[in-house]
């Protein structure tokens, strides 16, 4: 799934730098080296240690969160200014989410 998302993002914006993290701890570690960001796709793992810190760090760097449910058919509740990308997703769904997220961010 992460590889698919990375490929779709790179097709949408060839200049985008895409980072992948295996879990919340790895994402927090990667976030330390990031000054600014536009968007983060996250599997909804609100109960993981460091989740709130990760969300705060993303938002502090100007990033918008796109939540992906943990599994197909599971609904996830939005928070703050996040978007939801339901599973299973298609390329068109990801592109529409990117377009909406980035358009709202620059509006």
mmCIF file of N, CA and C in Angstrom:
data_model
loop_
_atom_site.group_PDB
_atom_site.id
_atom_site.type_symbol
_atom_site.label_atom_id
_atom_site.label_comp_id
_atom_site.label_asym_id
_atom_site.label_seq_id
_atom_site.Cartn_x
_atom_site.Cartn_y
_atom_site.Cartn_z
ATOM 1 N N UNK A 1 0.812 -1.188 0.000
ATOM 2 C CA UNK A 1 0.000 0.000 0.000
ATOM 3 C C UNK A 1 0.864 1.265 0.000
ATOM 4 N N UNK A 2 1.912 1.302 0.814
ATOM 5 C CA UNK A 2 2.773 2.486 0.871
ATOM 6 C C UNK A 2 3.446 2.740 -0.467
ATOM 7 N N UNK A 3 3.871 1.670 -1.110
ATOM 8 C CA UNK A 3 4.524 1.815 -2.411
ATOM 9 C C UNK A 3 3.549 2.359 -3.449
ATOM 10 N N UNK A 4 2.307 1.862 -3.414
ATOM 11 C CA UNK A 4 1.279 2.367 -4.330
ATOM 12 C C UNK A 4 1.037 3.855 -4.109
ATOM 13 N N UNK A 5 0.895 4.254 -2.850
ATOM 14 C CA UNK A 5 0.679 5.675 -2.537
ATOM 15 C C UNK A 5 1.855 6.522 -3.011
ATOM 16 N N UNK A 6 3.058 6.063 -2.754
ATOM 17 C CA UNK A 6 4.250 6.811 -3.165
ATOM 18 C C UNK A 6 4.277 7.002 -4.672
ATOM 19 N N UNK A 7 3.949 5.952 -5.409
ATOM 20 C CA UNK A 7 3.946 6.040 -6.866
ATOM 21 C C UNK A 7 2.888 7.024 -7.356
ATOM 22 N N UNK A 8 1.700 6.971 -6.778
ATOM 23 C CA UNK A 8 0.627 7.889 -7.180
ATOM 24 C C UNK A 8 1.004 9.328 -6.871
ATOM 25 N N UNK A 9 1.591 9.560 -5.699
ATOM 26 C CA UNK A 9 2.017 10.922 -5.331
ATOM 27 C C UNK A 9 3.078 11.415 -6.303
ATOM 28 N N UNK A 10 4.037 10.577 -6.639
ATOM 29 C CA UNK A 10 5.099 10.978 -7.569
ATOM 30 C C UNK A 10 4.567 11.247 -8.968
ATOM 31 N N UNK A 11 3.542 10.516 -9.392
ATOM 32 C CA UNK A 11 2.917 10.797 -10.684
ATOM 33 C C UNK A 11 2.150 12.113 -10.634
ATOM 34 N N UNK A 12 1.510 12.390 -9.502
ATOM 35 C CA UNK A 12 0.744 13.615 -9.317
ATOM 36 C C UNK A 12 1.677 14.825 -9.267
ATOM 37 N N UNK A 13 2.790 14.678 -8.532
ATOM 38 C CA UNK A 13 3.759 15.760 -8.367
ATOM 39 C C UNK A 13 5.163 15.156 -8.442
ATOM 40 N N UNK A 14 5.746 15.124 -9.653
ATOM 41 C CA UNK A 14 7.054 14.482 -9.825
ATOM 42 C C UNK A 14 8.157 15.057 -8.935
ATOM 43 N N UNK A 15 8.004 16.268 -8.456
ATOM 44 C CA UNK A 15 9.018 16.868 -7.607
ATOM 45 C C UNK A 15 8.827 16.585 -6.128
ATOM 46 N N UNK A 16 7.771 15.865 -5.779
ATOM 47 C CA UNK A 16 7.480 15.604 -4.362
ATOM 48 C C UNK A 16 8.503 14.638 -3.767
ATOM 49 N N UNK A 17 8.906 14.924 -2.564
ATOM 50 C CA UNK A 17 9.756 14.001 -1.816
ATOM 51 C C UNK A 17 8.830 13.155 -0.951
ATOM 52 N N UNK A 18 8.872 11.864 -1.144
ATOM 53 C CA UNK A 18 7.986 10.947 -0.431
ATOM 54 C C UNK A 18 8.809 10.117 0.539
ATOM 55 N N UNK A 19 8.431 10.168 1.796
ATOM 56 C CA UNK A 19 9.088 9.368 2.830
ATOM 57 C C UNK A 19 8.099 8.331 3.333
ATOM 58 N N UNK A 20 8.575 7.138 3.624
ATOM 59 C CA UNK A 20 7.736 6.077 4.156
ATOM 60 C C UNK A 20 8.268 5.646 5.507
ATOM 61 N N UNK A 21 7.345 5.417 6.432
ATOM 62 C CA UNK A 21 7.725 4.939 7.763
ATOM 63 C C UNK A 21 6.865 3.732 8.108
ATOM 64 N N UNK A 22 7.468 2.762 8.736
ATOM 65 C CA UNK A 22 6.789 1.504 9.052
ATOM 66 C C UNK A 22 5.763 1.659 10.173
ATOM 67 N N UNK A 23 6.019 2.536 11.129
ATOM 68 C CA UNK A 23 5.109 2.692 12.265
ATOM 69 C C UNK A 23 5.245 4.104 12.832
ATOM 70 N N UNK A 24 4.488 4.379 13.876
ATOM 71 C CA UNK A 24 4.472 5.716 14.475
ATOM 72 C C UNK A 24 5.850 6.127 14.979
ATOM 73 N N UNK A 25 6.558 5.215 15.615
ATOM 74 C CA UNK A 25 7.895 5.535 16.133
ATOM 75 C C UNK A 25 8.842 5.916 14.999
ATOM 76 N N UNK A 26 8.805 5.175 13.907
ATOM 77 C CA UNK A 26 9.662 5.488 12.761
ATOM 78 C C UNK A 26 9.256 6.811 12.125
ATOM 79 N N UNK A 27 7.967 7.079 12.084
ATOM 80 C CA UNK A 27 7.490 8.349 11.526
ATOM 81 C C UNK A 27 7.940 9.522 12.390
ATOM 82 N N UNK A 28 7.878 9.362 13.699
ATOM 83 C CA UNK A 28 8.363 10.419 14.599
ATOM 84 C C UNK A 28 9.853 10.664 14.398
ATOM 85 N N UNK A 29 10.605 9.601 14.217
ATOM 86 C CA UNK A 29 12.044 9.732 13.982
ATOM 87 C C UNK A 29 12.303 10.485 12.684
ATOM 88 N N UNK A 30 11.595 10.114 11.618
ATOM 89 C CA UNK A 30 11.766 10.770 10.317
ATOM 90 C C UNK A 30 11.352 12.235 10.380
ATOM 91 N N UNK A 31 10.347 12.529 11.170
ATOM 92 C CA UNK A 31 9.819 13.890 11.274
ATOM 93 C C UNK A 31 10.855 14.862 11.842
ATOM 94 N N UNK A 32 11.782 14.356 12.636
ATOM 95 C CA UNK A 32 12.799 15.215 13.237
ATOM 96 C C UNK A 32 13.645 15.938 12.196
ATOM 97 N N UNK A 33 13.807 15.336 11.034
ATOM 98 C CA UNK A 33 14.646 15.922 9.987
ATOM 99 C C UNK A 33 13.861 16.755 8.982
ATOM 100 N N UNK A 34 12.574 16.925 9.222
ATOM 101 C CA UNK A 34 11.714 17.635 8.274
ATOM 102 C C UNK A 34 11.382 19.016 8.822
ATOM 103 N N UNK A 35 11.601 20.014 7.997
ATOM 104 C CA UNK A 35 11.300 21.393 8.401
ATOM 105 C C UNK A 35 9.886 21.782 7.994
ATOM 106 N N UNK A 36 9.508 21.412 6.775
ATOM 107 C CA UNK A 36 8.189 21.751 6.257
ATOM 108 C C UNK A 36 7.651 20.580 5.447
ATOM 109 N N UNK A 37 6.345 20.438 5.461
ATOM 110 C CA UNK A 37 5.717 19.377 4.677
ATOM 111 C C UNK A 37 4.333 19.821 4.244
ATOM 112 N N UNK A 38 3.803 19.125 3.257
ATOM 113 C CA UNK A 38 2.488 19.491 2.737
ATOM 114 C C UNK A 38 1.414 18.502 3.143
ATOM 115 N N UNK A 39 1.749 17.223 3.194
ATOM 116 C CA UNK A 39 0.727 16.205 3.371
ATOM 117 C C UNK A 39 1.330 14.943 3.964
ATOM 118 N N UNK A 40 0.547 14.266 4.805
ATOM 119 C CA UNK A 40 0.975 12.983 5.370
ATOM 120 C C UNK A 40 -0.190 12.006 5.296
ATOM 121 N N UNK A 41 0.038 10.872 4.650
ATOM 122 C CA UNK A 41 -0.936 9.784 4.637
ATOM 123 C C UNK A 41 -0.599 8.887 5.819
ATOM 124 N N UNK A 42 -1.564 8.668 6.704
ATOM 125 C CA UNK A 42 -1.325 7.853 7.889
ATOM 126 C C UNK A 42 -2.401 6.796 8.044
ATOM 127 N N UNK A 43 -1.981 5.584 8.371
ATOM 128 C CA UNK A 43 -2.938 4.568 8.799
ATOM 129 C C UNK A 43 -3.447 5.029 10.162
ATOM 130 N N UNK A 44 -4.756 4.975 10.354
ATOM 131 C CA UNK A 44 -5.353 5.439 11.611
ATOM 132 C C UNK A 44 -4.919 4.517 12.751
ATOM 133 N N UNK A 45 -3.985 4.987 13.546
ATOM 134 C CA UNK A 45 -3.431 4.220 14.660
ATOM 135 C C UNK A 45 -3.387 5.106 15.902
ATOM 136 N N UNK A 46 -4.527 5.686 16.218
ATOM 137 C CA UNK A 46 -4.622 6.678 17.307
ATOM 138 C C UNK A 46 -4.192 6.162 18.668
ATOM 139 N N UNK A 47 -4.185 4.861 18.850
ATOM 140 C CA UNK A 47 -3.836 4.305 20.161
ATOM 141 C C UNK A 47 -2.344 4.008 20.290
ATOM 142 N N UNK A 48 -1.603 4.244 19.245
ATOM 143 C CA UNK A 48 -0.153 3.996 19.289
ATOM 144 C C UNK A 48 0.542 5.066 20.129
ATOM 145 N N UNK A 49 1.572 4.646 20.830
ATOM 146 C CA UNK A 49 2.389 5.610 21.570
ATOM 147 C C UNK A 49 2.955 6.626 20.593
ATOM 148 N N UNK A 50 2.860 7.898 20.931
ATOM 149 C CA UNK A 50 3.425 8.953 20.109
ATOM 150 C C UNK A 50 2.490 9.479 19.032
ATOM 151 N N UNK A 51 1.292 8.920 18.914
ATOM 152 C CA UNK A 51 0.354 9.332 17.859
ATOM 153 C C UNK A 51 0.066 10.831 17.914
ATOM 154 N N UNK A 52 -0.306 11.347 19.089
ATOM 155 C CA UNK A 52 -0.627 12.773 19.200
ATOM 156 C C UNK A 52 0.595 13.639 18.893
ATOM 157 N N UNK A 53 1.750 13.205 19.321
ATOM 158 C CA UNK A 53 2.990 13.928 19.033
ATOM 159 C C UNK A 53 3.246 13.948 17.521
ATOM 160 N N UNK A 54 2.979 12.840 16.847
ATOM 161 C CA UNK A 54 3.150 12.764 15.404
ATOM 162 C C UNK A 54 2.200 13.729 14.691
ATOM 163 N N UNK A 55 0.948 13.710 15.073
ATOM 164 C CA UNK A 55 -0.041 14.609 14.459
ATOM 165 C C UNK A 55 0.359 16.056 14.700
ATOM 166 N N UNK A 56 0.711 16.387 15.930
ATOM 167 C CA UNK A 56 1.131 17.759 16.248
ATOM 168 C C UNK A 56 2.355 18.161 15.432
ATOM 169 N N UNK A 57 3.319 17.247 15.279
ATOM 170 C CA UNK A 57 4.529 17.534 14.511
ATOM 171 C C UNK A 57 4.237 17.769 13.045
ATOM 172 N N UNK A 58 3.348 16.975 12.485
ATOM 173 C CA UNK A 58 2.957 17.150 11.081
ATOM 174 C C UNK A 58 2.307 18.513 10.896
ATOM 175 N N UNK A 59 1.351 18.824 11.752
ATOM 176 C CA UNK A 59 0.623 20.085 11.624
ATOM 177 C C UNK A 59 1.531 21.290 11.884
ATOM 178 N N UNK A 60 2.479 21.159 12.807
ATOM 179 C CA UNK A 60 3.410 22.252 13.095
ATOM 180 C C UNK A 60 4.315 22.552 11.904
ATOM 181 N N UNK A 61 4.506 21.573 11.044
ATOM 182 C CA UNK A 61 5.338 21.756 9.849
ATOM 183 C C UNK A 61 4.510 22.122 8.619
ATOM 184 N N UNK A 62 3.248 22.464 8.861
ATOM 185 C CA UNK A 62 2.373 22.888 7.772
ATOM 186 C C UNK A 62 1.717 21.753 7.030
ATOM 187 N N UNK A 63 1.845 20.538 7.535
ATOM 188 C CA UNK A 63 1.293 19.370 6.861
ATOM 189 C C UNK A 63 -0.170 19.142 7.161
ATOM 190 N N UNK A 64 -0.811 18.542 6.216
ATOM 191 C CA UNK A 64 -2.212 18.138 6.345
ATOM 192 C C UNK A 64 -2.231 16.625 6.466
ATOM 193 N N UNK A 65 -3.111 16.082 7.293
ATOM 194 C CA UNK A 65 -3.185 14.650 7.522
ATOM 195 C C UNK A 65 -4.306 14.034 6.682
ATOM 196 N N UNK A 66 -3.976 12.929 6.018
ATOM 197 C CA UNK A 66 -4.969 12.097 5.339
ATOM 198 C C UNK A 66 -4.970 10.766 6.080
ATOM 199 N N UNK A 67 -6.092 10.465 6.735
ATOM 200 C CA UNK A 67 -6.209 9.220 7.488
ATOM 201 C C UNK A 67 -6.726 8.093 6.606
ATOM 202 N N UNK A 68 -6.123 6.939 6.755
ATOM 203 C CA UNK A 68 -6.540 5.737 6.055
ATOM 204 C C UNK A 68 -6.968 4.737 7.124
ATOM 205 N N UNK A 69 -8.191 4.194 7.025
ATOM 206 C CA UNK A 69 -8.628 3.203 8.018
ATOM 207 C C UNK A 69 -7.667 2.025 8.090
ATOM 208 N N UNK A 70 -7.594 1.395 9.263
ATOM 209 C CA UNK A 70 -6.679 0.273 9.476
ATOM 210 C C UNK A 70 -6.997 -0.901 8.567
ATOM 211 N N UNK A 71 -8.268 -1.095 8.243
ATOM 212 C CA UNK A 71 -8.615 -2.196 7.349
ATOM 213 C C UNK A 71 -9.852 -1.831 6.530
ATOM 214 N N UNK A 72 -10.051 -2.565 5.482
ATOM 215 C CA UNK A 72 -11.157 -2.332 4.570
ATOM 216 C C UNK A 72 -12.490 -2.494 5.298
ATOM 217 N N UNK A 73 -13.424 -1.604 5.031
ATOM 218 C CA UNK A 73 -14.746 -1.677 5.628
ATOM 219 C C UNK A 73 -14.847 -1.057 7.005
ATOM 220 N N UNK A 74 -13.734 -0.595 7.546
ATOM 221 C CA UNK A 74 -13.728 0.057 8.856
ATOM 222 C C UNK A 74 -13.800 1.558 8.640
ATOM 223 N N UNK A 75 -14.697 2.204 9.374
ATOM 224 C CA UNK A 75 -14.786 3.659 9.261
ATOM 225 C C UNK A 75 -13.848 4.295 10.263
ATOM 226 N N UNK A 76 -13.313 5.430 9.894
ATOM 227 C CA UNK A 76 -12.440 6.170 10.789
ATOM 228 C C UNK A 76 -13.013 7.567 10.967
ATOM 229 N N UNK A 77 -12.942 8.072 12.164
ATOM 230 C CA UNK A 77 -13.510 9.384 12.462
ATOM 231 C C UNK A 77 -12.464 10.467 12.217
ATOM 232 N N UNK A 78 -12.851 11.510 11.512
ATOM 233 C CA UNK A 78 -11.894 12.594 11.257
ATOM 234 C C UNK A 78 -11.615 13.402 12.526
ATOM 235 N N UNK A 79 -10.532 14.149 12.499
ATOM 236 C CA UNK A 79 -10.207 15.087 13.560
ATOM 237 C C UNK A 79 -9.574 16.308 12.912
ATOM 238 N N UNK A 80 -9.613 17.410 13.615
ATOM 239 C CA UNK A 80 -9.017 18.670 13.142
ATOM 240 C C UNK A 80 -9.351 18.899 11.670
ATOM 241 N N UNK A 81 -8.343 19.088 10.855
ATOM 242 C CA UNK A 81 -8.523 19.418 9.444
ATOM 243 C C UNK A 81 -8.083 18.253 8.561
ATOM 244 N N UNK A 82 -8.299 17.024 9.028
ATOM 245 C CA UNK A 82 -7.823 15.881 8.255
ATOM 246 C C UNK A 82 -8.828 15.471 7.186
ATOM 247 N N UNK A 83 -8.336 14.697 6.248
ATOM 248 C CA UNK A 83 -9.160 14.085 5.216
ATOM 249 C C UNK A 83 -9.131 12.576 5.443
ATOM 250 N N UNK A 84 -10.122 11.880 4.880
ATOM 251 C CA UNK A 84 -10.181 10.427 4.990
ATOM 252 C C UNK A 84 -10.026 9.824 3.598
ATOM 253 N N UNK A 85 -9.173 8.819 3.484
ATOM 254 C CA UNK A 85 -9.030 8.054 2.249
ATOM 255 C C UNK A 85 -9.460 6.631 2.565
ATOM 256 N N UNK A 86 -10.662 6.273 2.116
ATOM 257 C CA UNK A 86 -11.205 4.946 2.404
ATOM 258 C C UNK A 86 -10.452 3.849 1.660
ATOM 259 N N UNK A 87 -10.524 2.645 2.227
ATOM 260 C CA UNK A 87 -9.936 1.466 1.620
ATOM 261 C C UNK A 87 -11.046 0.600 1.068
ATOM 262 N N UNK A 88 -10.864 -0.081 0.004
ATOM 263 C CA UNK A 88 -9.706 -0.012 -0.873
ATOM 264 C C UNK A 88 -9.754 1.278 -1.682
ATOM 265 N N UNK A 89 -8.600 1.851 -1.952
ATOM 266 C CA UNK A 89 -8.573 3.097 -2.711
ATOM 267 C C UNK A 89 -8.075 2.837 -4.117
ATOM 268 N N UNK A 90 -8.446 3.754 -4.994
ATOM 269 C CA UNK A 90 -8.004 3.697 -6.382
ATOM 270 C C UNK A 90 -7.061 4.865 -6.630
ATOM 271 N N UNK A 91 -6.372 4.821 -7.746
ATOM 272 C CA UNK A 91 -5.510 5.939 -8.138
ATOM 273 C C UNK A 91 -6.318 7.219 -8.204
ATOM 274 N N UNK A 92 -7.508 7.136 -8.769
ATOM 275 C CA UNK A 92 -8.357 8.327 -8.907
ATOM 276 C C UNK A 92 -8.744 8.888 -7.544
ATOM 277 N N UNK A 93 -9.025 8.012 -6.574
ATOM 278 C CA UNK A 93 -9.376 8.477 -5.227
ATOM 279 C C UNK A 93 -8.200 9.202 -4.585
ATOM 280 N N UNK A 94 -6.998 8.653 -4.745
ATOM 281 C CA UNK A 94 -5.803 9.288 -4.166
ATOM 282 C C UNK A 94 -5.550 10.628 -4.846
ATOM 283 N N UNK A 95 -5.652 10.671 -6.168
ATOM 284 C CA UNK A 95 -5.441 11.924 -6.890
ATOM 285 C C UNK A 95 -6.462 12.979 -6.477
ATOM 286 N N UNK A 96 -7.712 12.587 -6.296
ATOM 287 C CA UNK A 96 -8.746 13.534 -5.853
ATOM 288 C C UNK A 96 -8.441 14.034 -4.444
ATOM 289 N N UNK A 97 -7.953 13.154 -3.589
ATOM 290 C CA UNK A 97 -7.585 13.553 -2.226
ATOM 291 C C UNK A 97 -6.404 14.516 -2.258
ATOM 292 N N UNK A 98 -5.407 14.221 -3.080
ATOM 293 C CA UNK A 98 -4.260 15.125 -3.219
ATOM 294 C C UNK A 98 -4.707 16.489 -3.719
ATOM 295 N N UNK A 99 -5.542 16.483 -4.736
ATOM 296 C CA UNK A 99 -6.028 17.732 -5.306
ATOM 297 C C UNK A 99 -6.792 18.544 -4.256
ATOM 298 N N UNK A 100 -7.688 17.890 -3.531
ATOM 299 C CA UNK A 100 -8.480 18.584 -2.518
ATOM 300 C C UNK A 100 -7.601 19.098 -1.386
ATOM 301 N N UNK A 101 -6.704 18.274 -0.908
ATOM 302 C CA UNK A 101 -5.844 18.666 0.218
ATOM 303 C C UNK A 101 -4.939 19.823 -0.146
ATOM 304 N N UNK A 102 -4.338 19.752 -1.311
ATOM 305 C CA UNK A 102 -3.384 20.789 -1.699
ATOM 306 C C UNK A 102 -4.103 22.068 -2.145
ATOM 307 N N UNK A 103 -5.284 21.936 -2.718
ATOM 308 C CA UNK A 103 -6.066 23.121 -3.104
ATOM 309 C C UNK A 103 -6.544 23.857 -1.850
ATOM 310 N N UNK A 104 -7.026 23.113 -0.870
ATOM 311 C CA UNK A 104 -7.500 23.745 0.368
ATOM 312 C C UNK A 104 -6.353 24.366 1.134
ATOM 313 N N UNK A 105 -5.167 23.777 1.034
ATOM 314 C CA UNK A 105 -4.010 24.297 1.755
ATOM 315 C C UNK A 105 -3.546 25.633 1.174
ATOM 316 N N UNK A 106 -3.720 25.817 -0.130
ATOM 317 C CA UNK A 106 -3.254 27.056 -0.760
ATOM 318 C C UNK A 106 -4.350 28.099 -0.894
ATOM 319 N N UNK A 107 -5.583 27.714 -0.568
ATOM 320 C CA UNK A 107 -6.703 28.658 -0.702
ATOM 321 C C UNK A 107 -6.727 29.668 0.422
#
